[in-house]
Amino acid sequence: MSKRFLWILLVLASATAQTVTSPSQKVKLNFELDAQGVPTYSVSYQVYNVIDPSHLGLKLKSAEGLVSGFSIEKTETRTFDETWHPVLGEQSDIRNHFNELKVTLFQKSSQRKMNLVFRVFDEGIAFRYEFPKQPNLNYFVIADELTQFKLVADHKAFWIPGDFDSNEYPYIESPISGIDTQKVDLNNGIGMKSISGRNVVQSPLMMKSPDGLYLNIFEAAVVNYPVMHLDVDTKNYVLTSHLVPNAIGDKAYLQTPCETPWRTVMMSTDARDIVSSKMIFNLNEPSKIDDTSWIKPMKYVGVWWEMHVGKSTWDYAGSQNAQNALDAKLVPSGKHGATTENVKRYIDFAAKHGFDGVLVEGWNTGWEDWFGNWKEDVFDFTTPYPDFDLKAVNDYARLKNVKMIMHHETSGSVGNYERHLDRAFNLMQQYGYGAVKTGYVGRIIPRGEMHDGQAMVKHYNFVAQRAADYKIMVNSHESSRPTGYNRTFPNYIAAEAARGNEFNAWSIGNPPMHETILPFTRLLGGPMDYTPGIFEIKMSHYDPKKNEQVHTTLAKQLALYVTMYSPLQMAADLPENYEKHLDAFQFIKDVAADWKDSRYLEAEPGDYLTVARLDKKSDRWFLGAITDENARDTQIKLDFLAPGKKYKATLYTDGPTADWKENPMSYQIKTMEVTAKSLIKLHLAKGGGAAVSFEPIN
C-alpha cells in the first residue's frame, strides 16, 4: 500500500463523524461538524442520552471568532492508563484511565488552527480547547466561550446563584425549569455581584434526571483562565459557559501555545460513582514539587470561633477606637482574642489532646479598619498587635511540640498581599510556621476585578507556588473553588470556597441538607476546610438574645470529619466546650485526616451520605453517616473491614430524642465487637448523623 493511498484514507476518515468510548464502553462521545462548520458533540451513557448535540467555540475580541467555518485537518486517538499516588488524599492509589480523541480543526477564512481534545472515562467525559503556536494566532483575547451543554430533560438540580465574588450560598433544589437566580436573597450569602436579568448558576452543577441518571457539570485544571459559571435556558434546558469578566469586560488573555481548562460531565446511575470520582484530579498535571516530605496532614484548634460567637474580637482597639487605630494610637478594647495568654491556652489544649497545630486570627495590626473600606494597605502581615508576642508564642508552641498556623487576611487587596508575600513567608519560616490560612473577604483591589476572574485565579495559584518555595502549606478562604490544582501543587492543602460552618454562628445558617450536597459539588475539586466539630450548638449559650444555631446535631458534627474530606481538619469549637463533652471529643482526637482507602456506602445528594475510610497509618477504619432535615434509619454492611479480623466498634450516635432544632446536643456512645460479616443499624435524627471508629482487636 502506497503512502499516497494511506494519506487519502486518513483524509476520508477525518471527514466523517468521530466517536470515542470509555474503557468499559459505558460512556460514548460523538463529535462532528455541522453544515456551517460549527464543532458539536453529544454524549450517551449506556441506554441514556446525556447531552444532545451541543455547540463548541470561542468568540475573540477584535478578531474573527473560532466559531464556525471549520474543517477537520486530522484526528488522533490514544488510550491512557496509569496509577498515581497523591501526597495526601482519600485513597493512596488513584487510577487514571481514559480513551482520548484529539481533533485538529482548520478555519480557512482566518487560516487558524484549534484543537479539541476529548477524554472519555468510565464516569464521564472531559474536553478542552488547545491552541498550537501559529502565525495567525499569537496573543489573543477571549470575549466569550460558547460551550453548550444541551440537557435532554428537566433535571432536578442543586444550584447556587451566579455571583462572581462569592460562592458562600446555601444550595437550592429545583428543576432546571425552576431556576430563578433573580429571586435569590444575596444577604443569605456574602453576595456582592449578581448577574442582573439572567439566570446564571455556578458550577459544579449537580443534577438528577427524571429517569434516575445522576449528572454533574464542572471544570478541571483552571490555571490561567476565569472560573466558568453557567447561563441557564430554563425552557430548553440548555446550559452555556459564562466566563467571569475582568474590570474592562474581557474574559481571558492568552498567548499560544496554550489551552483552556477542561469542561467535564460526570454521569452514572449510582450517585456513589459521582461523589467518589477522581476525574477532576486526573485532569490536572502531576505534582511539580519534587520533595513533598514536608506536606503533612494536620488537625488543629484555633483562636477563631470565639470571634464568630462574639466572645472576643479580631481587632485590638475595637471599632469605637477606629480613628485612633488609623493614627497608630491603639487603645485596647479588652476583648481582643489573639493575646499571648489566650493563645498559650489553646497551645496547652492542643498539646494535651494531641493536635498538630493552632491557628491564630487577629494577631496582626489593621483589623480596626479592614472590612468594607476598600483600602489597599490595611495589613502588612508582619506586625503583631502589642498584646501578641510573636517570639514568646512561638517558643511556647515549640516547647509543647505544637505547630503554629499563620493567618493572612488580605481584605481583597491582592496587590498589597503580593508586595508583602516574601516578607510574610520569611517571617513564617523564621518562626517555624508550616501553614498559612489566607483570606479574601470583601471586594477585590485592584477595583473592578472579581474573585472568580482570570487575574485572581492566577493569584491564588501563585500564592501556592510561592509558598512551596518556602515549604509552606496553604489553606485559602473566600477564594474561587478548587478544580484539582492540589494535585499539581499538593501544598495547596485545603480551601474553603463554599458556605462553611461559620455561617451557623451569625446568619440564617446552613440548612441540614447542606452538608449532603457539598461532597457532590464543591468537594469534587479539592479538600474543604469546613471547620466542623461545634459542640455548643445554640448561640443563645453566649447571648440569650441570640436565636442562631448550628443546623445539625452534635453527632452529625462528628460525622462530618469523615464525610467532608480534608487533610486539614479543625476542631472548631472552644476548648471549654470540648472539656464538657470529652467522651464525644474522643472521636475528633481519634479520627484520621489522611486515608489509604475510602468507600462511599450510601449516597443521595440533598438527602444522605455514608462514607467509610481507612487510616493511611494504621488498620483503623472510621465511618460517618449524615442525613438532611429528615430522620433516617439505615443498616450498614461492614464488608469493608479486613476479613477474619475482629474490631472494637465505638458508635457515636444521636440520642433517642435528638433533633437538630429541638434537642441537638443529645447523643449516646456504645461499643460492640464486629467483623466484616457484621451489620450495624444506625438511627439518624432530623439533621443528625453518626460516627463510628473501628479498632482491630489483637
XYZ file of C-alpha atoms in Angstrom:
698
model
C 0.000 0.000 0.000
C 1.465 3.336 -1.031
C 1.915 6.314 1.282
C -0.396 8.315 -1.022
C -3.219 5.820 -0.524
C -2.747 5.865 3.254
C -2.991 9.652 3.243
C -6.230 9.548 1.224
C -7.740 7.091 3.688
C -6.816 9.405 6.554
C -8.487 12.383 4.899
C -11.642 10.397 4.186
C -11.787 9.177 7.746
C -11.310 12.664 9.148
C -14.235 13.991 7.085
C -16.723 11.813 8.948
C -18.120 11.992 12.469
C -15.840 10.750 15.203
C -16.783 8.536 18.135
C -14.797 7.673 21.251
C -15.947 5.424 24.101
C -14.831 4.879 27.671
C -12.666 1.867 28.603
C -15.749 -0.054 29.787
C -17.817 1.107 26.757
C -20.435 2.637 29.090
C -19.832 6.215 28.007
C -19.839 7.311 24.357
C -18.977 10.710 22.918
C -19.726 11.712 19.328
C -18.042 14.651 17.613
C -18.870 16.202 14.251
C -19.006 19.480 12.344
C -22.422 20.720 11.322
C -23.231 22.130 7.857
C -21.737 25.539 8.805
C -18.535 24.001 10.117
C -19.520 24.510 13.759
C -17.982 21.919 16.136
C -20.597 19.869 18.009
C -20.526 16.968 20.451
C -23.055 14.679 22.106
C -22.791 12.165 24.943
C -24.598 8.989 25.938
C -24.310 6.653 28.917
C -25.463 3.063 28.433
C -29.074 3.455 27.215
C -29.338 7.105 28.294
C -28.899 10.164 26.123
C -26.992 12.594 28.341
C -26.012 15.588 26.198
C -27.805 16.282 22.912
C -25.707 17.774 20.066
C -24.167 20.921 21.547
C -22.061 23.684 20.023
C -18.436 24.418 20.847
C -16.496 27.564 20.074
C -14.952 30.812 21.272
C -15.524 34.453 20.485
C -12.398 36.556 20.213
C -12.041 40.270 20.810
C -11.080 42.339 17.732
C -10.778 39.230 15.575
C -12.853 36.654 13.773
C -14.159 34.167 16.297
C -13.292 30.498 16.462
C -16.930 29.568 15.986
C -17.711 28.253 12.501
C -16.216 27.569 9.090
C -14.015 24.752 10.358
C -12.841 21.645 8.569
C -11.180 18.632 10.149
C -7.484 18.542 9.327
C -6.666 15.378 11.239
C -7.708 13.233 14.191
C -5.637 11.276 16.677
C -6.653 8.730 19.301
C -4.903 7.144 22.224
C -5.560 5.126 25.388
C -4.012 6.133 28.684
C -3.833 4.086 31.878
C -1.792 4.913 34.959
C -1.966 4.657 38.728
C -0.586 7.571 40.692
C -0.174 8.257 44.388
C -1.416 11.529 45.881
C 0.668 13.074 48.627
C -2.488 13.429 50.726
C -5.897 12.133 49.796
C -8.953 9.966 50.205
C -7.023 6.975 48.901
C -3.359 6.128 48.430
C -3.752 4.967 44.806
C -5.717 6.697 42.056
C -6.260 5.134 38.645
C -6.311 7.473 35.650
C -7.777 5.524 32.719
C -9.328 7.093 29.624
C -9.600 6.986 25.854
C -8.775 10.210 24.042
C -9.758 11.801 20.744
C -7.855 14.833 19.513
C -9.357 16.720 16.572
C -7.303 19.349 14.737
C -9.600 21.931 13.150
C -8.684 24.435 10.448
C -10.593 27.670 9.813
C -9.998 28.631 6.193
C -11.123 32.271 6.476
C -8.634 33.110 9.246
C -6.024 30.447 8.457
C -6.106 29.413 12.124
C -5.943 26.052 13.838
C -7.685 24.926 17.012
C -7.526 21.522 18.643
C -10.388 19.933 20.529
C -9.259 17.236 22.951
C -11.856 14.815 24.331
C -11.174 12.342 27.121
C -13.731 9.681 27.974
C -13.618 7.984 31.359
C -15.926 5.349 32.777
C -17.558 8.014 34.968
C -17.762 10.805 32.426
C -16.205 12.948 29.720
C -13.900 15.955 29.571
C -12.837 18.276 26.773
C -10.823 21.424 26.255
C -9.675 23.821 23.576
C -5.981 23.855 22.620
C -4.225 26.496 20.528
C -0.918 25.487 18.942
C 1.738 28.057 18.077
C 0.822 29.542 14.674
C 1.445 32.689 12.601
C -2.153 33.947 12.621
C -2.887 33.387 16.313
C -0.350 34.570 18.851
C -1.609 36.868 21.615
C -5.419 36.968 21.753
C -8.323 37.937 23.997
C -11.305 35.696 24.780
C -14.547 37.679 24.576
C -16.851 34.709 25.262
C -16.777 30.950 25.426
C -19.708 29.358 23.610
C -19.533 25.864 25.080
C -23.005 24.344 25.369
C -24.469 21.510 27.414
C -27.872 20.618 25.934
C -29.653 18.551 28.546
C -32.283 16.069 27.454
C -34.861 16.681 30.208
C -35.926 18.913 33.067
C -33.483 17.524 35.615
C -33.586 18.169 39.325
C -30.674 20.487 40.097
C -28.744 21.593 43.168
C -27.557 25.114 42.469
C -26.269 28.381 43.848
C -26.637 31.701 42.021
C -24.021 33.126 39.710
C -22.015 35.599 41.770
C -18.553 36.466 40.537
C -17.419 37.448 44.033
C -18.801 34.739 46.303
C -19.708 31.069 46.412
C -20.912 31.233 50.028
C -24.580 30.386 49.451
C -26.904 27.637 50.645
C -27.908 25.309 47.821
C -31.340 25.489 46.249
C -33.009 22.320 44.978
C -35.307 22.771 41.975
C -35.875 21.515 38.424
C -33.885 23.253 35.696
C -37.116 24.947 34.642
C -37.478 26.365 38.153
C -34.104 28.071 38.378
C -34.636 31.764 39.043
C -31.489 33.443 40.305
C -33.165 36.855 40.332
C -35.178 35.852 43.388
C -32.196 34.750 45.468
C -31.556 36.911 48.524
C -27.877 37.820 48.292
C -27.901 38.588 52.006
C -28.148 34.848 52.609
C -24.557 34.665 51.405
C -21.771 37.182 51.149
C -23.044 38.180 47.739
C -21.548 41.207 46.047
C -22.362 40.961 42.367
C -25.284 39.107 40.838
C -25.922 38.935 37.107
C -28.945 41.133 36.538
C -31.664 39.886 34.233
C -30.066 36.487 33.573
C -30.335 33.048 35.123
C -26.724 32.210 35.858
C -25.630 29.477 38.260
C -22.236 28.419 39.468
C -20.525 25.192 38.577
C -20.243 22.471 39.655
C -23.910 21.826 38.974
C -25.227 18.557 40.389
C -28.353 17.102 38.755
C -30.592 14.048 38.655
C -32.693 13.155 35.633
C -36.346 12.089 35.884
C -35.316 8.526 34.982
C -32.629 8.296 37.676
C -29.381 9.291 35.959
C -27.028 11.436 38.052
C -25.153 14.212 36.235
C -22.548 16.746 37.229
C -21.164 19.585 35.091
C -17.889 21.086 36.286
C -14.380 22.015 35.141
C -10.813 20.950 35.903
C -7.353 22.496 35.870
C -8.394 26.156 35.934
C -4.939 27.712 35.908
C -4.768 30.758 33.623
C -8.436 31.338 32.922
C -11.554 32.655 34.676
C -13.998 30.453 36.545
C -16.863 29.020 34.499
C -20.439 29.812 35.529
C -23.410 28.591 33.506
C -26.146 30.514 31.702
C -29.407 28.581 32.045
C -32.083 28.400 29.367
C -34.905 27.200 31.615
C -37.272 26.437 28.719
C -34.972 24.392 26.503
C -32.697 23.024 29.266
C -29.548 24.370 27.631
C -26.552 25.430 29.713
C -23.901 27.710 28.199
C -20.494 28.591 29.573
C -20.430 32.019 31.229
C -16.898 33.250 31.933
C -16.182 35.797 34.651
C -15.012 39.112 33.133
C -12.238 41.384 34.340
C -12.560 45.101 35.150
C -12.942 46.106 31.487
C -15.135 43.196 30.416
C -12.535 40.915 28.849
C -12.670 37.260 29.818
C -9.135 35.924 29.307
C -5.777 36.949 27.856
C -3.927 34.069 26.211
C -0.809 33.508 24.157
C -0.138 30.452 22.037
C 0.693 27.705 22.654
C -1.975 27.433 25.345
C -5.128 25.633 26.363
C -8.322 26.274 28.302
C -9.456 24.357 31.400
C -11.242 21.057 30.936
C -15.046 21.094 30.790
C -16.395 17.976 32.480
C -19.615 15.982 32.571
C -19.851 13.134 35.075
C -22.659 10.613 34.845
C -23.857 7.408 36.482
C -26.984 5.596 37.602
C -25.332 5.330 41.038
C -24.751 8.569 42.970
C -21.783 6.953 44.706
C -19.863 6.979 41.425
C -20.168 10.754 41.199
C -19.168 11.592 44.747
C -16.206 9.187 44.708
C -14.904 10.226 41.293
C -11.295 11.367 40.956
C -11.732 12.514 37.355
C -11.167 16.184 38.227
C -7.802 15.397 39.813
C -6.824 13.111 36.947
C -7.249 16.013 34.527
C -4.653 18.106 36.364
C -0.897 17.970 35.894
C 1.206 15.780 38.236
C 2.968 17.330 41.194
C 5.545 19.987 40.397
C 7.065 19.666 43.880
C 9.864 17.099 43.944
C 10.315 16.808 47.703
C 6.880 16.556 49.320
C 8.028 15.146 52.664
C 7.108 18.395 54.433
C 3.483 18.273 53.261
C 1.610 16.601 56.087
C -1.991 16.308 57.278
C -2.944 18.460 60.260
C -5.625 18.541 62.895
C -5.799 21.902 64.593
C -7.610 24.173 67.015
C -7.593 27.934 66.965
C -8.499 31.400 68.124
C -11.347 31.766 65.655
C -14.782 30.507 66.697
C -14.759 32.715 69.781
C -14.801 35.733 67.470
C -17.706 34.359 65.466
C -19.813 33.799 68.575
C -18.985 37.254 69.979
C -16.809 36.227 72.907
C -13.812 38.154 71.564
C -12.763 40.266 68.571
C -10.217 40.176 65.791
C -9.289 43.806 66.383
C -7.226 45.072 69.317
C -8.720 48.514 69.750
C -12.347 47.935 68.845
C -14.404 49.776 66.263
C -15.072 52.626 68.676
C -11.359 53.392 68.564
C -11.004 53.083 64.795
C -9.742 56.619 64.301
C -7.092 56.118 66.972
C -6.130 52.924 65.167
C -5.643 54.860 61.966
C -3.394 57.230 63.902
C -1.491 54.222 65.327
C -2.667 55.143 68.827
C -4.156 51.818 69.741
C -6.356 51.738 72.826
C -7.118 48.157 73.852
C -10.792 47.229 73.917
C -10.339 44.361 76.357
C -11.968 41.823 74.024
C -9.036 41.061 71.731
C -8.786 37.297 71.167
C -5.232 36.934 69.872
C -3.388 37.698 73.099
C -0.268 35.860 74.135
C -2.034 34.494 77.209
C -5.083 33.260 75.314
C -3.038 31.668 72.541
C -0.969 29.790 75.122
C -4.233 28.396 76.477
C -5.023 26.958 73.041
C -1.481 25.616 72.713
C -1.884 23.836 76.065
C -5.179 22.342 74.895
C -3.674 21.185 71.597
C -0.696 19.594 73.320
C -2.872 17.877 75.919
C -5.140 16.290 73.318
C -2.615 15.511 70.584
C -3.478 18.151 67.987
C -0.876 19.198 65.458
C -1.448 22.928 65.243
C -3.001 26.151 66.493
C -4.430 28.851 64.226
C -4.473 32.455 65.448
C -6.599 35.071 63.712
C -6.416 38.744 64.601
C -2.728 38.674 65.568
C -1.562 41.440 63.189
C -2.429 45.119 63.060
C -5.127 46.505 60.795
C -8.339 44.848 61.921
C -9.896 48.084 63.168
C -10.267 49.381 59.622
C -10.220 46.377 57.352
C -13.721 45.482 56.150
C -15.801 47.399 53.640
C -13.488 50.388 53.292
C -11.813 49.193 50.095
C -8.424 50.283 51.380
C -5.310 48.980 49.706
C -2.795 48.771 52.539
C -4.636 47.834 55.739
C -2.447 44.821 56.631
C 1.295 44.288 56.381
C 1.356 40.617 57.564
C 4.460 41.086 59.727
C 3.487 43.499 62.513
C 1.750 41.952 65.551
C -0.533 43.772 67.961
C 1.122 44.899 71.243
C -0.502 42.057 73.217
C 0.710 39.294 70.880
C 4.349 38.346 71.485
C 5.289 36.520 68.311
C 8.536 35.069 69.680
C 7.126 34.072 73.061
C 4.167 32.304 71.460
C 6.452 30.540 69.019
C 8.860 29.404 71.736
C 5.979 28.122 73.866
C 4.498 26.186 70.946
C 7.855 24.567 70.191
C 8.196 23.564 73.815
C 4.804 21.865 73.582
C 5.567 20.298 70.147
C 2.715 22.211 68.517
C 2.895 23.924 65.115
C 1.518 27.437 64.711
C -0.665 28.294 61.699
C -0.342 31.853 60.389
C -3.347 33.858 59.238
C -3.184 36.328 56.349
C -6.425 38.235 55.737
C -5.941 40.350 52.624
C -9.318 42.171 52.773
C -9.338 41.647 48.998
C -6.203 43.754 48.427
C -4.212 41.271 46.404
C -1.614 43.736 45.147
C -0.771 44.664 48.726
C -0.534 40.991 49.680
C 1.752 40.122 46.787
C 4.050 43.031 47.690
C 4.340 41.673 51.240
C 4.305 37.977 50.353
C 8.014 37.209 50.580
C 8.434 39.192 53.784
C 5.429 37.401 55.280
C 6.721 33.975 54.262
C 10.193 34.832 55.559
C 8.651 35.667 58.917
C 6.774 32.362 58.919
C 9.948 30.493 58.047
C 11.842 32.297 60.803
C 9.332 31.188 63.430
C 8.584 27.757 62.041
C 5.028 28.279 60.832
C 4.358 25.423 58.420
C 0.947 26.505 57.147
C -0.937 29.692 56.315
C -4.641 30.415 56.128
C -5.285 33.140 53.569
C -8.470 35.195 53.368
C -10.093 37.338 50.661
C -13.105 38.947 52.330
C -14.512 41.981 50.516
C -14.254 43.417 47.056
C -11.071 42.823 45.145
C -8.449 45.541 44.803
C -7.496 46.423 42.033
C -11.044 47.752 41.755
C -13.272 46.055 39.236
C -11.528 42.680 39.410
C -13.520 39.830 40.934
C -12.781 36.727 42.954
C -13.548 34.370 40.049
C -11.742 36.290 37.289
C -8.569 35.240 35.464
C -6.311 37.578 37.453
C -7.500 36.233 40.792
C -7.282 32.608 39.681
C -3.653 33.280 38.782
C -3.126 34.946 42.162
C -4.449 32.001 44.211
C -2.247 29.630 42.249
C 0.758 31.957 42.514
C 0.450 32.074 46.309
C 0.509 28.262 46.430
C 3.516 28.146 44.094
C 5.435 30.773 46.059
C 4.546 29.108 49.346
C 6.045 25.871 48.029
C 9.391 27.661 47.678
C 9.254 28.278 51.447
C 7.832 24.812 52.239
C 4.574 26.305 53.458
C 1.128 24.721 53.114
C -1.805 26.909 52.044
C -5.438 26.906 53.164
C -7.343 29.602 51.249
C -10.672 31.101 52.307
C -13.026 33.205 50.169
C -11.152 32.046 47.060
C -12.560 30.614 43.843
C -13.480 26.956 44.203
C -10.673 24.451 43.560
C -10.557 22.375 40.380
C -7.970 19.740 41.268
C -4.914 22.018 41.282
C -3.771 20.478 44.557
C -2.569 17.504 42.524
C -0.087 19.840 40.828
C 0.791 21.786 43.983
C -0.090 19.439 46.861
C 0.929 22.086 49.392
C -2.373 23.765 48.436
C -3.703 21.563 51.185
C -7.270 22.878 51.514
C -9.652 25.715 50.766
C -12.991 26.985 51.986
C -14.561 28.291 48.741
C -18.131 27.499 49.774
C -20.536 28.225 52.585
C -18.754 26.911 55.678
C -19.765 26.089 59.219
C -19.132 29.678 60.381
C -22.420 30.830 58.837
C -24.260 28.947 61.561
C -22.923 31.367 64.178
C -24.344 34.651 62.889
C -26.728 34.152 59.952
C -29.739 32.095 58.945
C -27.211 29.268 58.868
C -26.750 26.248 56.638
C -29.834 24.073 56.135
C -29.486 20.433 57.259
C -29.198 19.224 53.653
C -26.201 21.494 53.002
C -23.517 19.004 54.049
C -25.149 16.230 51.969
C -24.732 18.349 48.801
C -21.213 19.743 49.211
C -19.480 16.369 48.561
C -21.295 16.266 45.182
C -20.273 19.809 44.275
C -17.548 21.791 45.989
C -15.522 18.799 47.234
C -15.194 17.260 43.757
C -12.492 19.881 43.114
C -10.485 19.532 46.295
C -10.459 19.306 50.100
C -12.637 21.744 52.026
C -11.820 23.439 55.324
C -15.407 23.280 56.570
C -14.378 23.727 60.255
C -16.650 21.099 61.847
C -16.799 19.974 65.463
C -19.148 22.522 67.047
C -20.474 21.081 70.320
C -22.254 24.143 71.779
C -24.964 24.172 69.136
C -27.165 27.116 70.134
C -25.718 30.628 70.126
C -28.023 31.619 72.994
C -25.384 29.984 75.179
C -23.252 33.086 74.582
C -26.049 35.646 74.452
C -29.654 34.900 75.492
C -30.860 37.328 72.842
C -29.402 35.226 70.026
C -31.512 32.626 68.243
C -28.899 31.469 65.708
C -27.677 27.886 65.900
C -25.783 25.170 64.092
C -28.298 23.265 61.961
C -27.057 19.803 62.898
C -26.947 17.551 65.907
C -23.713 17.133 67.828
C -23.331 13.604 66.448
C -23.538 14.940 62.897
C -20.703 17.356 63.685
C -18.576 14.284 64.458
C -19.650 12.512 61.271
C -18.531 15.478 59.154
C -14.895 14.631 59.903
C -15.407 11.575 57.701
C -17.951 12.747 55.124
C -16.275 16.134 54.402
C -12.789 15.167 53.270
C -9.836 17.347 54.173
C -6.268 16.595 55.270
C -6.568 19.811 57.293
C -9.263 19.346 59.942
C -10.185 21.865 62.617
C -11.747 21.149 65.970
C -13.507 24.470 65.623
C -15.267 24.924 68.970
C -13.857 26.458 72.152
C -11.659 24.323 74.435
C -14.085 24.745 77.331
C -16.935 23.320 75.238
C -14.903 20.217 74.474
C -13.941 19.821 78.129
C -17.649 19.383 78.922
C -18.003 16.521 76.423
C -14.682 14.673 76.487
C -16.402 11.363 75.707
C -17.669 12.692 72.346
C -14.484 14.691 71.791
C -12.584 11.401 71.760
C -13.777 10.738 68.201
C -12.251 14.021 66.972
C -8.988 13.069 68.677
C -9.009 9.598 67.124
C -10.186 10.285 63.568
C -7.504 10.389 60.885
C -7.023 13.133 58.298
C -5.208 11.160 55.594
C -6.556 7.964 54.099
C -5.435 4.758 52.450
C -8.893 3.868 51.164
C -12.387 5.345 51.087
C -15.704 3.600 50.449
C -18.880 5.522 49.667
C -21.524 3.183 51.036
C -24.714 5.239 50.576
C -25.283 8.475 48.709
C -28.138 10.662 47.565
C -27.472 14.381 47.034
C -29.614 16.549 49.275
C -30.667 13.572 51.400
C -27.911 11.424 52.916
C -24.317 10.214 52.694
C -22.422 7.373 54.392
C -18.653 7.020 53.996
C -16.070 4.622 55.462
C -12.348 5.421 55.372
C -9.170 3.525 56.268
C -6.419 5.414 58.086
C -3.242 5.566 55.992
C -1.020 4.930 59.023
C -2.959 2.187 60.816
C -5.594 -0.506 60.369
C -8.339 1.655 61.872
C -11.475 2.403 59.904
C -13.785 5.352 60.519
C -17.349 5.782 59.319
C -19.525 8.863 59.008
C -23.244 8.926 58.178
C -25.302 12.113 57.792
C -28.841 12.998 56.801
C -30.840 16.088 55.859
C -33.829 17.506 57.762
C -35.450 14.072 57.722
C -34.716 11.337 60.248
C -33.323 8.167 58.725
C -32.775 4.543 59.697
C -30.111 2.595 57.873
C -28.343 -0.736 58.077
C -24.660 -0.819 57.112
C -22.733 -3.868 55.969
C -19.209 -3.881 57.348
C -17.700 -5.885 54.498
C -15.078 -3.167 54.008
C -13.332 -4.431 57.167
C -10.476 -6.920 56.819
C -11.882 -10.480 56.654
C -11.094 -12.728 59.585
C -10.344 -9.848 61.978
C -12.286 -8.688 64.991
C -12.815 -4.993 65.642
C -13.960 -2.896 68.553
C -16.580 -0.565 67.124
C -17.315 2.647 69.043
C -20.562 4.243 67.893
C -21.274 7.946 68.466
C -24.925 8.393 67.562
C -27.867 10.714 68.057
C -29.746 10.209 71.295
C -33.306 8.825 71.236
C -34.808 12.322 71.459
C -32.180 14.125 69.349
C -33.332 16.690 66.816
C -31.194 19.341 65.117
C -33.558 22.109 66.185
C -35.227 20.925 69.385
C -32.576 18.775 71.070
C -29.316 18.942 69.069
C -26.863 18.048 71.838
C -28.398 14.679 72.702
C -26.005 11.870 71.842
C -25.067 8.402 73.020
C -21.934 6.276 72.825
C -21.740 2.499 72.822
C -19.209 -0.169 71.885
C -19.564 -3.593 70.303
C -17.416 -6.291 68.749
C -17.807 -6.644 64.974
C -16.290 -8.380 61.949
C -16.536 -7.961 58.196
C -19.675 -10.116 58.298
C -21.476 -7.867 60.777
C -24.277 -5.376 60.210
C -24.820 -2.245 62.253
C -28.106 -0.400 62.489
C -27.986 3.393 62.746
C -30.768 5.834 63.541
C -30.050 9.342 62.324
C -32.188 12.066 63.885
C -33.533 15.014 61.910
C -30.424 16.911 60.814
C -28.416 14.187 62.503
C -25.626 11.754 61.942
C -23.450 9.006 63.313
C -19.711 8.497 63.633
C -18.073 5.114 64.181
C -14.481 4.117 64.826
C -13.299 0.536 64.203
C -10.156 -0.576 66.030
C -8.670 -4.043 65.375
C -8.629 -6.320 68.400
C -5.246 -8.040 68.719
